[in-house]
Amino acid sequence: MTLMTPPPLDVITLKPLS
């Protein structure tokens, strides 16, 4: 799981899941 990564793709995917 990559939270602090350059690509904001993970952040956008985790945001709606939260």
JSON list of N, CA and C in Angstrom, two decimals:
[
{"chain": "A", "resi": 1, "resn": "MET", "atom": "N", "xyz": [0.85, -1.20, 0.00]},
{"chain": "A", "resi": 1, "resn": "MET", "atom": "CA", "xyz": [0.00, 0.00, 0.00]},
{"chain": "A", "resi": 1, "resn": "MET", "atom": "C", "xyz": [0.88, 1.25, 0.00]},
{"chain": "A", "resi": 2, "resn": "THR", "atom": "N", "xyz": [0.64, 2.11, -0.98]},
{"chain": "A", "resi": 2, "resn": "THR", "atom": "CA", "xyz": [1.48, 3.31, -1.07]},
{"chain": "A", "resi": 2, "resn": "THR", "atom": "C", "xyz": [0.63, 4.54, -0.84]},
{"chain": "A", "resi": 3, "resn": "LEU", "atom": "N", "xyz": [0.86, 5.19, 0.31]},
{"chain": "A", "resi": 3, "resn": "LEU", "atom": "CA", "xyz": [0.07, 6.39, 0.63]},
{"chain": "A", "resi": 3, "resn": "LEU", "atom": "C", "xyz": [0.84, 7.65, 0.25]},
{"chain": "A", "resi": 4, "resn": "MET", "atom": "N", "xyz": [2.13, 7.67, 0.60]},
{"chain": "A", "resi": 4, "resn": "MET", "atom": "CA", "xyz": [2.94, 8.87, 0.30]},
{"chain": "A", "resi": 4, "resn": "MET", "atom": "C", "xyz": [3.71, 8.65, -1.00]},
{"chain": "A", "resi": 5, "resn": "THR", "atom": "N", "xyz": [2.98, 8.61, -2.09]},
{"chain": "A", "resi": 5, "resn": "THR", "atom": "CA", "xyz": [3.62, 8.38, -3.39]},
{"chain": "A", "resi": 5, "resn": "THR", "atom": "C", "xyz": [3.37, 9.56, -4.32]},
{"chain": "A", "resi": 6, "resn": "PRO", "atom": "N", "xyz": [4.24, 9.79, -5.28]},
{"chain": "A", "resi": 6, "resn": "PRO", "atom": "CA", "xyz": [4.09, 10.87, -6.25]},
{"chain": "A", "resi": 6, "resn": "PRO", "atom": "C", "xyz": [2.72, 10.85, -6.93]},
{"chain": "A", "resi": 7, "resn": "PRO", "atom": "N", "xyz": [2.32, 9.72, -7.47]},
{"chain": "A", "resi": 7, "resn": "PRO", "atom": "CA", "xyz": [1.02, 9.63, -8.14]},
{"chain": "A", "resi": 7, "resn": "PRO", "atom": "C", "xyz": [-0.13, 9.74, -7.15]},
{"chain": "A", "resi": 8, "resn": "PRO", "atom": "N", "xyz": [-1.02, 10.72, -7.31]},
{"chain": "A", "resi": 8, "resn": "PRO", "atom": "CA", "xyz": [-2.17, 10.92, -6.41]},
{"chain": "A", "resi": 8, "resn": "PRO", "atom": "C", "xyz": [-3.29, 9.94, -6.70]},
{"chain": "A", "resi": 9, "resn": "LEU", "atom": "N", "xyz": [-3.00, 8.95, -7.51]},
{"chain": "A", "resi": 9, "resn": "LEU", "atom": "CA", "xyz": [-4.04, 7.97, -7.85]},
{"chain": "A", "resi": 9, "resn": "LEU", "atom": "C", "xyz": [-4.46, 7.19, -6.61]},
{"chain": "A", "resi": 10, "resn": "ASP", "atom": "N", "xyz": [-3.48, 6.82, -5.78]},
{"chain": "A", "resi": 10, "resn": "ASP", "atom": "CA", "xyz": [-3.80, 6.06, -4.57]},
{"chain": "A", "resi": 10, "resn": "ASP", "atom": "C", "xyz": [-4.62, 6.91, -3.59]},
{"chain": "A", "resi": 11, "resn": "VAL", "atom": "N", "xyz": [-4.24, 8.17, -3.50]},
{"chain": "A", "resi": 11, "resn": "VAL", "atom": "CA", "xyz": [-4.94, 9.06, -2.57]},
{"chain": "A", "resi": 11, "resn": "VAL", "atom": "C", "xyz": [-6.39, 9.23, -3.00]},
{"chain": "A", "resi": 12, "resn": "ILE", "atom": "N", "xyz": [-6.61, 9.42, -4.28]},
{"chain": "A", "resi": 12, "resn": "ILE", "atom": "CA", "xyz": [-7.97, 9.61, -4.79]},
{"chain": "A", "resi": 12, "resn": "ILE", "atom": "C", "xyz": [-8.80, 8.34, -4.59]},
{"chain": "A", "resi": 13, "resn": "THR", "atom": "N", "xyz": [-8.13, 7.20, -4.69]},
{"chain": "A", "resi": 13, "resn": "THR", "atom": "CA", "xyz": [-8.84, 5.93, -4.53]},
{"chain": "A", "resi": 13, "resn": "THR", "atom": "C", "xyz": [-9.16, 5.67, -3.07]},
{"chain": "A", "resi": 14, "resn": "LEU", "atom": "N", "xyz": [-8.27, 6.11, -2.19]},
{"chain": "A", "resi": 14, "resn": "LEU", "atom": "CA", "xyz": [-8.48, 5.88, -0.76]},
{"chain": "A", "resi": 14, "resn": "LEU", "atom": "C", "xyz": [-9.47, 6.90, -0.17]},
{"chain": "A", "resi": 15, "resn": "LYS", "atom": "N", "xyz": [-9.53, 8.06, -0.77]},
{"chain": "A", "resi": 15, "resn": "LYS", "atom": "CA", "xyz": [-10.42, 9.11, -0.26]},
{"chain": "A", "resi": 15, "resn": "LYS", "atom": "C", "xyz": [-11.89, 8.66, -0.27]},
{"chain": "A", "resi": 16, "resn": "PRO", "atom": "N", "xyz": [-12.40, 8.24, -1.42]},
{"chain": "A", "resi": 16, "resn": "PRO", "atom": "CA", "xyz": [-13.79, 7.79, -1.50]},
{"chain": "A", "resi": 16, "resn": "PRO", "atom": "C", "xyz": [-14.05, 6.57, -0.62]},
{"chain": "A", "resi": 17, "resn": "LEU", "atom": "N", "xyz": [-13.02, 5.74, -0.44]},
{"chain": "A", "resi": 17, "resn": "LEU", "atom": "CA", "xyz": [-13.18, 4.53, 0.37]},
{"chain": "A", "resi": 17, "resn": "LEU", "atom": "C", "xyz": [-13.31, 4.88, 1.84]},
{"chain": "A", "resi": 18, "resn": "SER", "atom": "N", "xyz": [-12.66, 5.94, 2.25]},
{"chain": "A", "resi": 18, "resn": "SER", "atom": "CA", "xyz": [-12.70, 6.35, 3.66]},
{"chain": "A", "resi": 18, "resn": "SER", "atom": "C", "xyz": [-14.14, 6.61, 4.09]}
]
